[in-house]
Amino acid sequence: MIHTDDRGPALAAARAQLAMALAGDDASADVLTRFDRWAIDLWDGLSAVYDAASVLPSLIDVIASVHAARRPDLRQRDRDRVLRPDWFQSADAIGYVAYADLFAGNLQGIRERIGYLRDLGVTYLHLMPLLTPRPGANDGGYAVMDYRSVRPDLGTMDDLAALSTDLHAAGISLTLDLVLNHVAREHEWARLAKANDPHYRDYFYVYDDRELPDAYEATLPEIFPAFAPRNFTWDEQLDAWVWTTFNEWQWDVNWSNPHLFVEFADIVGFLANQGADCIRLDAIAFVWKRLGTNCQNQPEVHDITQALRACARIMAPAVIFKAEAIVGPQDVVAYLGQGEHAGKVSDLAYHNSLMVQIWSALAARDGRLLATALSRFAPIPVTSAWATYLRCHDDIGWAIDDADAAAVGWNGYDHRTFLADFYAGEFAGSFATGMHFQSNPETGDRRTSGSAASLAGLEAAIDAADPAALDTAIDRLTCAYAMVFGFGGLPLLYMGDELGMLNDRSYLDDDAKRADNRWVHRPAMNWHLVDGTSKASVVSARVLAAITRLIEVRKTLPALHASVGTDAFTTSNPAVLVFRRRHAAGSIVEVYNLSESPQSFDAAALWPLTGPYMLDHLSGQEIARHDEATIPPYGTWWLTSSS
Ligand code: GLC
Ligand code: GLC
C-alpha cells in the first residue's frame, strides 16, 4: 500500500526495519498492515515539522518495542476496536470524570467502586492526573515529574494495569491524561537540563537574556495572571530564562525538537500498555510557539498530533486521542481535523463553547446566542465526536464571541461581564453561588469557579431553606445536563454532579491549594449521599434519579450517535431552544425551556416530526401536536414521531 512517490524510499526502509523487529511475533502481519494504512499520515505529519527520514528509525524502534510489550488482552482489544471504531460515538457511550483519590481514595478503591459506575451506565472513565507529580503545589497533578510511575499514595503501575483490566471487563474504557505542553521542573529532563546537559537543555525553551522572552511576551496572554503572571521564569541552576506558560514550576517542553517527539511517542505507548483507551492531550493548544502570535493553535500542533496519532494507530489502535483545547470556536474544530488533517488528529475534543453557551442561556433565559454560536461551527469529521460537558475540574472562561453577541443584538463585553457577575452570585436575582477566578484588571477578563449544582442554584436554595427554589434548581440542573446528554457526542459527567454536590471550601485550609479556587468545585466524593446516610441524601437521590433517567433514555436513541450533527435554533419564543438531529435510524427533536416559567411556542418549528402526536422519550408521554405548544418550567422533551 505504500505509494512510490517521494515518501517511498524512507517509508520502505522504515517498513523493512519494522518487519525485521517484528520477526517471529504472531501479530506481525497485523502491525505491518496497520503501518501500511497509517504510514502516510505519519510521514506527512512528521515531515511538516521535522526531518522525517531521520526521525523514523527511532520511532520504528518505539513502535516495535511498544508492540512487543503489549499484553494479549490489549492486542485483542486492538482487533476489536478496529472492527468497532465508533465505540466512543455511539448513543450508549457515557463518560465520567473523577480524581482517583477524591473519588475512592486510591486505585484499589476505584476497583471497588466499579459497580457504582456500571450501575450509572458509565462506559468511559477519565481518571484525573495520577502519574507522579512534583511534591507540593502541582496544579492538580498537571505538573508531572515521572510519566512512568503512579503517584505513590494512589498505588502502583501494576495497580493501574489491574484496574484497567477490571474496568474493561465491566465495559468501561479508561482515559488518562498526557500532559504534553510542560513537565514539572523536578522531571528528570529538567534536572539534566539544569546540570547543563545540552541534549536536555534543548528539551526546553531556554534563553540567556530577555531579548526573546520580551519579544514573545508582547503578544502572549497570561493564563494564570493572578498567581502565575508572565510566561517566563528565571532559573538559577539553568542560569537562564525558561518558558513557563502556566506555573513557574511547569516548564514548557520544546516540541520543535524531534527527540522530544520520540520521547512522547514512547510515553503514549507506555500508557496504552497500562490499558489506557484514550489519551487526553492536556493543553495541546500551547505546544507550538511562534513569535508575534499568542502561541496557541499554531498549524504545527495538528501536524504533531497527526504524527503522534499515526504512531498510536500502528502500535496500539485501540487507543484514541482527546484534545483539551479550550479555545475559540474558530480554532477548536481543527483539533478534530479540518482540511488536510480531517479525520487524522484527535478523535474527541472538548466542546467548550457548548458548555459556556448552556450557562449563558440559563442566565439569560434566552437560547438565541447559543443557537447563533453553534450554527457557526464548521462540520466535524464523521469519525470524531465532541466531548460534551457542563462542568469539569477547571474554571469556566466566558468565551463569548463578540460577533455572535452582536448577531443577537448584544454587546459581547457586557454579556461576558454579566455572566461573570451572575455566576459569582453578584447580579441581582442570580440563582448561582460561584467565585471569580483569575480576574485580570488589564483585560477585564474574569473566569468562574463553582460546582454545577452550586452554579445552577441548589446551594442558594438549600441555604435559604426554600423548597420551591430547590425544586426549580434541580430542574435547572437537569435541563442543563439534558442538553449535554442530548447534544450528540460523548457526554462527560463530572464526579459528584450526579449527586448535586455543592461547592467545597475546605481547600482554603490547604497551603498548596488556597490560592487556586478551582478546588472549590473539586469536592471529595461523599458516599453518604449515595448510601442514604447523609442529611442531604434526599436532594442527591432526586438529582441522581434525574441524571440516571437521562442516561437510560439516551442509550435507547440511536439518533444521538455522534456521526451526525446537531442543529440548534430557537422557536418563536427565545426561551425555548430546540436541538434537531437528523439520523438514518430516525430523527429526534429536543425541546428545552430555559426558564423557570411555562413557555408557549410555535410547534410547527418541530419539523421533521410528523403525525398528530409526538412521543417524549424522557417522560414516556405522548404530546399532542398543536400549533401552539406549552412546555413546563425547565421542561426537557426528547421527541420522535409517535408511531
Ligand atoms: C489543563 C488542565 C488544567 C491545567 C492546565 C495546565 O488545561 O485541565 O487543570 O491547569 O492544563 O496543565
Ligand atoms: C485556560 C487554558 C486551559 C487551562 C485553563 C486553566 O483556559 O486554555 O488550557 O486549562 O486555562 O484554568
XYZ file of C-alpha atoms and ligand atoms in Angstrom:
667
model
C 0.000 0.000 0.000
C 2.959 2.333 0.303
C 2.938 4.769 -2.579
C 6.028 5.108 -4.685
C 6.311 8.873 -4.519
C 8.909 10.930 -2.619
C 7.870 9.304 0.596
C 8.683 5.923 -0.824
C 12.309 5.133 -0.028
C 12.297 6.323 3.583
C 8.990 4.620 4.340
C 10.053 1.459 2.590
C 13.176 1.398 4.767
C 11.074 2.030 7.861
C 8.762 -0.819 6.925
C 11.688 -3.166 6.435
C 13.064 -2.126 9.831
C 9.698 -2.794 11.438
C 9.283 -6.154 9.706
C 12.706 -7.193 10.968
C 11.941 -6.093 14.523
C 8.643 -7.991 14.478
C 10.071 -11.223 13.101
C 8.586 -14.171 14.958
C 5.794 -12.157 16.579
C 2.425 -13.779 15.919
C 0.783 -10.404 15.289
C 3.424 -9.072 12.939
C 1.091 -9.190 9.924
C -1.454 -7.048 11.817
C 1.139 -4.458 12.736
C 2.519 -4.250 9.222
C -0.977 -3.884 7.796
C -1.536 -1.012 10.192
C 1.783 0.504 9.228
C 0.738 0.383 5.582
C -2.515 2.079 6.481
C -1.064 4.858 8.655
C 2.459 5.385 7.335
C 1.480 8.220 5.020
C -0.206 10.118 7.849
C 2.864 9.554 9.962
C 5.182 10.760 7.261
C 3.149 13.828 6.355
C 2.766 14.902 9.980
C 6.432 14.373 10.750
C 7.798 15.998 7.650
C 5.756 19.150 8.249
C 7.830 19.812 11.362
C 10.932 17.616 11.389
C 13.356 15.904 9.083
C 11.076 12.876 8.841
C 13.614 10.458 7.402
C 15.975 10.978 10.327
C 13.258 10.645 12.993
C 11.686 7.489 11.574
C 14.272 4.911 12.687
C 13.900 5.821 16.364
C 10.129 5.884 16.016
C 10.098 2.435 14.483
C 12.108 1.229 17.490
C 9.458 2.719 19.760
C 6.604 1.174 17.795
C 8.224 -2.251 17.801
C 9.046 -2.194 21.499
C 5.595 -0.941 22.500
C 4.006 -3.662 20.436
C 6.327 -6.303 21.882
C 5.306 -5.298 25.403
C 1.586 -5.236 24.583
C -0.362 -7.855 26.525
C -2.521 -10.411 24.684
C -5.764 -8.944 26.089
C -4.802 -5.492 24.795
C -3.838 -6.900 21.414
C -7.298 -8.448 21.300
C -8.746 -5.068 22.225
C -6.850 -3.611 19.259
C -8.550 -6.101 16.930
C -11.985 -5.480 18.459
C -11.683 -1.724 18.198
C -10.614 -1.867 14.581
C -13.929 -3.636 13.968
C -15.902 -1.177 16.088
C -14.156 2.164 15.712
C -17.255 4.153 16.724
C -17.333 2.861 20.307
C -16.949 6.384 21.735
C -19.503 7.908 19.348
C -22.494 5.712 19.998
C -25.582 6.702 21.960
C -24.760 4.289 24.745
C -21.390 5.920 25.442
C -21.438 7.767 28.773
C -18.355 9.389 30.297
C -17.441 10.034 33.915
C -14.562 12.206 35.112
C -13.023 11.723 38.546
C -9.950 12.249 40.662
C -8.782 8.846 41.865
C -8.167 9.994 45.439
C -11.234 12.198 45.764
C -13.471 9.534 44.250
C -12.301 6.425 46.066
C -9.071 7.031 47.974
C -6.768 5.176 45.594
C -6.701 2.877 42.582
C -7.712 -0.136 44.646
C -10.652 1.897 45.973
C -11.759 2.602 42.422
C -11.798 -1.095 41.642
C -14.278 -1.445 44.473
C -16.466 1.319 43.056
C -16.709 -0.047 39.527
C -20.187 -1.348 40.338
C -21.350 2.197 41.075
C -20.113 3.393 37.696
C -21.591 0.419 35.882
C -24.982 0.906 37.553
C -24.925 4.527 36.475
C -24.407 3.405 32.874
C -20.858 4.726 32.549
C -18.791 3.290 29.681
C -15.845 5.695 29.760
C -13.885 6.802 32.804
C -11.401 9.646 32.795
C -9.208 9.439 35.865
C -7.643 12.802 36.513
C -3.834 13.043 36.702
C -2.441 10.064 38.558
C 1.163 9.933 37.406
C 3.803 11.093 39.875
C 3.629 14.867 40.168
C 6.146 17.201 41.760
C 5.882 17.451 45.539
C 3.909 20.390 46.914
C 1.765 22.509 44.628
C 1.341 20.634 41.352
C -1.689 22.116 39.569
C -3.901 19.197 40.491
C -1.332 16.733 39.136
C -0.683 18.595 35.869
C 2.972 19.101 36.821
C 4.273 15.597 36.170
C 7.671 14.550 37.481
C 7.589 10.975 36.179
C 5.304 9.690 33.421
C 6.151 6.081 34.187
C 5.080 5.797 37.784
C 1.837 6.301 39.672
C 1.534 8.851 42.477
C 2.619 6.654 45.396
C -0.421 7.226 47.618
C -2.695 6.101 44.747
C -0.928 2.810 44.053
C 1.493 1.405 41.520
C 1.629 0.842 37.781
C 0.592 -2.747 38.452
C -2.475 -1.468 40.293
C -3.261 0.750 37.335
C -2.978 -2.130 34.886
C -5.152 -4.290 37.146
C -7.720 -1.505 37.409
C -7.860 -1.084 33.645
C -8.406 -4.825 33.246
C -11.318 -4.719 35.705
C -12.771 -1.663 34.006
C -12.550 -3.343 30.626
C -14.323 -6.397 31.991
C -17.116 -4.091 33.189
C -17.419 -2.481 29.747
C -15.697 0.741 30.810
C -12.797 2.294 28.929
C -10.072 4.259 30.670
C -8.816 7.744 29.811
C -5.523 9.034 31.171
C -4.028 12.489 30.956
C -0.927 13.117 28.948
C 0.479 16.486 29.926
C 2.477 17.301 26.844
C 2.968 21.047 26.970
C 5.106 21.025 30.084
C 6.775 18.893 32.724
C 7.465 19.635 36.368
C 10.776 21.368 36.887
C 11.678 18.319 39.004
C 11.297 15.972 35.990
C 14.480 14.148 35.023
C 14.717 16.074 31.740
C 14.645 19.353 33.645
C 17.140 18.030 36.172
C 19.563 17.113 33.384
C 18.983 20.455 31.699
C 19.881 22.179 34.958
C 23.018 20.042 35.126
C 23.877 21.735 31.837
C 23.452 18.692 29.601
C 22.982 20.299 26.168
C 20.824 17.426 24.890
C 18.289 18.087 27.641
C 18.585 21.875 27.608
C 17.152 21.507 24.120
C 14.057 19.850 25.566
C 13.023 23.264 26.895
C 12.788 26.844 25.727
C 15.824 28.335 27.419
C 17.001 31.928 26.929
C 20.149 33.567 28.279
C 18.713 37.057 28.246
C 15.370 38.817 27.994
C 15.512 39.614 24.299
C 13.344 36.756 23.011
C 11.186 36.416 26.134
C 10.313 40.110 25.843
C 9.584 39.732 22.150
C 7.264 36.796 22.816
C 5.623 38.487 25.799
C 4.484 41.307 23.522
C 1.737 39.056 22.133
C 1.371 36.333 24.793
C -1.652 36.275 27.074
C -1.358 35.232 30.720
C -3.139 32.033 31.712
C -2.933 32.488 35.460
C -2.436 36.257 35.833
C -3.399 36.197 39.494
C -0.961 33.592 40.802
C 1.465 33.000 37.923
C 1.836 36.178 35.900
C 4.008 36.303 32.737
C 5.288 33.365 30.714
C 8.995 33.013 31.537
C 10.795 32.191 34.752
C 14.415 32.810 35.725
C 16.071 29.635 36.950
C 19.279 29.930 38.964
C 20.615 26.499 38.057
C 19.882 26.895 34.377
C 21.260 30.380 34.700
C 18.670 31.346 32.116
C 15.046 32.155 31.482
C 12.790 29.189 30.782
C 9.329 29.212 29.177
C 6.606 28.602 31.770
C 3.136 29.275 30.325
C 1.323 28.023 33.404
C 3.039 27.971 36.805
C 6.753 28.711 37.273
C 7.340 25.051 38.162
C 5.705 23.815 34.921
C 8.370 24.058 32.217
C 7.097 24.122 28.646
C 8.804 21.470 26.551
C 10.225 22.145 23.120
C 8.234 20.249 20.513
C 10.379 21.589 17.696
C 12.977 19.121 18.979
C 12.398 15.710 17.309
C 13.916 13.875 20.301
C 11.050 15.161 22.384
C 8.543 13.826 19.880
C 10.105 10.367 20.128
C 10.040 10.539 23.946
C 6.331 11.334 23.937
C 5.503 8.679 21.345
C 7.109 6.221 23.738
C 5.089 7.577 26.675
C 1.871 7.235 24.658
C 2.767 3.592 24.013
C 3.635 3.054 27.653
C 0.270 4.436 28.839
C -1.536 2.427 26.164
C 0.146 -0.681 27.517
C -1.160 0.039 31.014
C -4.605 -0.315 29.470
C -5.439 3.303 28.611
C -8.061 3.507 25.860
C -7.964 7.244 25.427
C -5.176 9.722 25.933
C -6.256 13.213 26.944
C -3.872 15.655 25.312
C -3.627 18.271 28.017
C -3.180 21.899 26.982
C -2.459 20.731 23.422
C -3.179 24.207 22.029
C 0.058 25.534 23.521
C 2.653 23.118 22.162
C 3.944 25.155 19.241
C 5.397 28.648 19.686
C 5.579 31.344 17.055
C 6.857 34.863 17.557
C 4.236 37.538 17.082
C 1.326 35.251 17.947
C -0.426 34.172 21.141
C 1.403 30.835 20.704
C -1.806 28.831 20.666
C -3.447 26.841 17.855
C -0.445 27.047 15.538
C -0.829 24.798 12.463
C 2.147 22.658 13.556
C 0.092 21.490 16.556
C -2.048 19.491 14.164
C 0.908 18.068 12.235
C 2.394 16.850 15.503
C -0.904 15.363 16.647
C -1.326 13.631 13.299
C 2.103 12.030 13.550
C 1.588 11.009 17.168
C -1.807 9.522 16.428
C -0.449 7.587 13.452
C 2.151 6.038 15.792
C -0.612 5.154 18.245
C -2.732 3.652 15.476
C 0.123 1.415 14.412
C 1.283 0.280 17.849
C -1.996 0.321 19.802
C -5.016 1.016 17.586
C -7.454 0.559 20.460
C -6.322 3.969 21.671
C -7.966 7.252 20.751
C -6.958 10.839 21.491
C -8.953 13.552 23.176
C -7.860 17.154 22.665
C -8.054 19.511 25.584
C -8.053 22.755 23.651
C -10.122 25.334 25.461
C -10.028 27.770 22.588
C -12.449 29.788 20.473
C -14.985 28.326 18.046
C -12.847 29.274 15.013
C -9.884 27.325 16.361
C -11.340 24.345 18.184
C -12.742 22.416 15.215
C -9.225 21.971 13.817
C -8.444 19.674 16.756
C -10.897 17.139 15.316
C -9.376 17.683 11.891
C -10.115 20.153 9.137
C -8.839 20.189 5.586
C -5.748 18.035 5.153
C -5.960 16.907 8.797
C -9.614 15.813 8.609
C -10.026 12.531 10.434
C -6.314 12.358 11.269
C -5.887 14.157 14.569
C -7.883 13.855 17.792
C -10.975 11.673 17.928
C -12.553 13.698 20.702
C -12.361 17.367 21.676
C -13.991 19.271 24.491
C -16.966 21.336 23.354
C -16.119 24.333 25.476
C -18.484 26.627 23.561
C -21.477 24.418 24.216
C -20.644 24.411 27.916
C -20.290 28.191 28.059
C -23.426 28.719 25.990
C -25.563 26.468 28.183
C -24.646 28.520 31.255
C -25.174 31.712 29.288
C -28.605 30.594 28.068
C -29.691 29.677 31.594
C -28.608 33.038 32.996
C -30.258 34.966 30.157
C -33.305 32.656 29.835
C -32.625 33.028 26.135
C -31.272 30.477 23.636
C -30.590 32.758 20.704
C -26.906 33.327 21.404
C -26.354 29.602 21.871
C -28.090 28.831 18.588
C -26.131 31.527 16.753
C -22.773 30.455 18.161
C -23.330 26.776 17.402
C -24.604 27.449 13.905
C -21.199 28.945 13.051
C -19.315 25.769 13.836
C -17.737 24.029 10.869
C -18.720 20.370 10.491
C -16.519 17.809 12.194
C -15.295 14.529 10.672
C -17.965 11.816 10.908
C -15.462 9.607 12.718
C -14.961 12.096 15.546
C -17.079 13.385 18.411
C -17.405 16.317 20.731
C -16.905 15.613 24.396
C -19.879 17.473 25.826
C -19.884 18.621 29.428
C -21.416 21.035 31.861
C -18.579 21.211 34.374
C -15.065 19.909 34.675
C -12.244 20.426 37.144
C -11.305 23.751 35.521
C -12.828 27.186 35.673
C -15.334 28.477 33.128
C -13.855 31.114 30.829
C -16.628 33.246 29.348
C -15.650 32.685 25.736
C -18.490 34.623 24.148
C -17.597 35.799 20.689
C -18.253 39.495 20.007
C -19.654 38.821 16.536
C -22.024 36.140 17.860
C -23.252 38.511 20.561
C -23.714 41.296 18.006
C -25.762 38.949 15.826
C -28.414 38.787 18.540
C -28.098 42.484 19.329
C -25.958 42.120 22.448
C -22.576 43.580 23.331
C -20.009 40.819 23.844
C -18.055 42.562 26.589
C -21.202 43.448 28.504
C -22.541 39.924 28.240
C -19.261 38.437 29.493
C -19.367 40.883 32.403
C -22.944 39.889 33.095
C -22.073 36.188 33.119
C -19.083 36.623 35.437
C -21.202 38.679 37.842
C -24.185 36.367 37.541
C -22.273 33.188 38.313
C -20.395 34.809 41.192
C -23.856 35.482 42.636
C -23.259 39.222 42.322
C -26.028 40.022 39.872
C -29.383 40.947 41.411
C -31.697 37.924 41.337
C -28.931 35.460 40.418
C -29.563 31.848 41.414
C -25.845 30.982 41.359
C -23.179 30.546 44.021
C -19.734 30.733 42.456
C -16.423 32.564 42.643
C -14.360 34.740 40.351
C -11.227 33.028 39.034
C -8.156 34.927 37.742
C -9.717 38.378 37.465
C -7.453 40.326 35.152
C -7.858 44.078 35.625
C -5.834 44.739 32.464
C -8.214 42.885 30.155
C -11.382 42.910 32.254
C -11.401 39.116 31.896
C -12.904 37.188 34.795
C -13.481 33.447 34.819
C -15.691 31.470 37.189
C -15.277 28.581 39.615
C -18.118 26.617 41.185
C -19.768 23.203 41.054
C -22.590 22.517 38.611
C -25.134 22.255 41.413
C -23.994 25.443 43.148
C -23.948 27.374 39.880
C -27.399 26.023 38.992
C -28.894 27.303 42.240
C -29.018 24.305 44.583
C -26.693 25.863 47.129
C -28.631 29.127 47.367
C -31.951 27.269 47.629
C -30.638 24.988 50.381
C -29.120 27.926 52.283
C -32.420 29.768 52.046
C -34.322 26.609 53.087
C -36.654 27.328 50.169
C -38.236 24.092 48.857
C -39.749 25.718 45.775
C -36.404 27.237 44.810
C -34.797 23.844 45.369
C -37.273 22.148 43.019
C -36.541 24.791 40.426
C -32.791 24.428 40.864
C -32.932 20.643 40.432
C -34.993 21.100 37.277
C -32.498 23.676 36.004
C -29.557 21.364 36.623
C -31.403 18.517 34.911
C -32.266 20.716 31.948
C -28.603 21.708 31.603
C -27.440 18.114 31.758
C -30.172 17.087 29.311
C -28.561 19.389 26.757
C -25.178 17.776 27.467
C -26.592 14.247 27.089
C -28.794 15.143 24.140
C -26.350 17.098 22.016
C -24.816 14.042 20.409
C -21.205 13.373 21.250
C -19.632 11.783 24.273
C -21.262 13.295 27.368
C -18.964 13.649 30.374
C -20.425 13.633 33.840
C -18.149 15.382 36.294
C -17.745 13.433 39.529
C -20.374 14.367 42.109
C -22.620 16.242 39.692
C -24.911 13.230 39.548
C -25.496 13.793 43.276
C -25.770 17.556 43.072
C -22.617 18.041 45.129
C -22.104 21.636 46.218
C -19.057 23.886 46.430
C -16.479 22.744 48.959
C -14.465 25.415 50.727
C -12.097 23.064 52.560
C -9.319 23.834 50.054
C -8.824 27.072 51.970
C -7.220 25.030 54.762
C -4.559 23.614 52.439
C -1.484 25.737 51.717
C -0.882 24.022 48.383
C -4.417 24.776 47.206
C -5.553 28.011 48.835
C -4.507 30.327 46.007
C -6.385 28.327 43.369
C -10.144 28.424 43.888
C -10.762 25.820 41.170
C -10.539 23.496 44.193
C -13.939 24.785 45.311
C -15.526 22.582 42.653
C -13.302 19.567 43.300
C -15.015 18.108 46.368
C -14.251 14.625 47.625
C -16.994 12.183 46.747
C -19.471 11.962 49.592
C -20.552 8.321 49.587
C -23.034 9.061 52.372
C -25.071 10.837 49.723
C -25.212 7.568 47.832
C -25.977 5.189 50.685
C -28.637 7.479 52.125
C -26.886 8.241 55.418
C -26.452 11.972 54.897
C -28.986 14.707 55.577
C -28.575 15.846 52.003
C -29.294 12.376 50.585
C -32.865 13.279 49.737
C -31.736 16.019 47.391
C -28.988 13.826 45.956
C -31.414 10.991 45.317
C -33.592 13.330 43.268
C -30.679 14.593 41.199
C -29.374 11.061 40.736
C -32.775 9.839 39.570
C -32.996 12.640 37.024
C -29.475 12.072 35.689
C -29.964 8.303 35.583
C -33.115 8.792 33.560
C -31.234 10.942 31.034
C -28.559 8.264 30.739
C -31.020 5.404 30.336
C -33.077 7.184 27.719
C -30.041 8.400 25.813
C -28.882 4.826 25.387
C -32.118 3.943 23.572
C -31.852 6.706 20.978
C -29.587 5.873 18.020
C -30.102 9.399 16.659
C -27.673 10.548 19.354
C -24.762 8.795 17.616
C -22.067 11.427 17.159
C -21.631 10.877 13.427
C -24.411 13.340 12.648
C -24.504 16.970 13.693
C -26.987 18.931 15.764
C -28.962 21.922 14.503
C -29.743 24.327 17.319
C -32.374 27.017 16.963
C -34.907 28.921 18.988
C -38.587 28.972 18.293
C -40.976 31.884 18.125
C -40.049 32.163 21.823
C -36.360 32.832 22.636
C -36.650 30.939 25.947
C -37.486 27.740 24.060
C -34.466 26.103 22.489
C -34.556 23.220 20.017
C -31.862 20.689 19.108
C -32.649 18.732 15.966
C -30.704 15.670 14.898
C -31.451 14.008 11.594
C -30.279 10.441 11.556
C -30.891 7.496 9.276
C -32.122 5.452 12.216
C -34.783 8.082 12.949
C -34.672 11.796 13.682
C -35.006 13.323 17.093
C -36.132 16.781 18.133
C -35.292 18.058 21.593
C -37.051 20.989 23.216
C -35.709 22.853 26.228
C -37.392 25.526 28.313
C -34.541 27.714 29.545
C -36.635 29.464 32.162
C -38.496 28.937 35.434
C -41.896 29.738 33.862
C -44.050 27.751 31.442
C -43.380 28.856 27.856
C -45.568 28.655 24.770
C -44.140 28.422 21.299
C -44.980 27.608 17.725
C -44.710 23.815 17.457
C -44.542 23.923 13.664
C -40.841 24.532 14.296
C -40.563 20.909 15.377
C -40.327 19.687 11.816
C -39.298 16.979 10.681
C -41.609 15.212 13.141
C -44.851 14.093 11.561
C -48.278 12.942 12.711
C -50.719 14.297 15.305
C -48.713 13.059 18.297
C -45.091 13.137 19.340
C -43.504 10.770 21.829
C -41.397 12.343 24.592
C -38.904 9.653 25.482
C -37.948 11.272 28.786
C -41.433 11.209 30.291
C -42.752 8.355 28.165
C -45.788 10.553 27.370
C -47.343 11.357 24.044
C -47.724 15.033 23.357
C -50.465 16.263 21.046
C -49.082 18.279 18.234
C -50.997 21.581 18.405
C -49.752 24.624 16.557
C -49.111 26.273 19.870
C -47.378 24.071 22.463
C -46.599 24.877 26.096
C -43.560 23.434 27.812
C -43.297 23.479 31.622
C -40.532 25.329 33.545
C -37.126 23.896 32.600
C -39.016 21.231 30.665
C -36.951 18.889 28.518
C -38.573 16.900 25.733
C -36.732 14.392 23.596
C -39.241 13.794 20.819
C -39.654 11.406 17.958
C -42.660 10.867 15.734
C -45.149 8.743 17.606
C -45.977 5.613 15.670
C -5.165 21.772 31.509
C -5.803 21.306 32.788
C -5.677 22.367 33.830
C -4.231 22.713 34.000
C -3.591 23.088 32.662
C -2.104 23.145 32.776
O -5.834 22.829 30.949
O -7.141 20.975 32.565
O -6.238 21.946 35.039
O -4.124 23.799 34.878
O -3.842 22.120 31.692
O -1.562 21.848 32.800
C -7.101 28.224 30.001
C -6.351 27.285 29.160
C -6.674 25.891 29.555
C -6.470 25.737 31.028
C -7.240 26.710 31.808
C -6.902 26.550 33.251
O -8.448 28.123 29.726
O -6.661 27.465 27.799
O -5.858 25.011 28.869
O -6.919 24.523 31.473
O -6.892 27.968 31.367
O -7.676 27.377 34.041
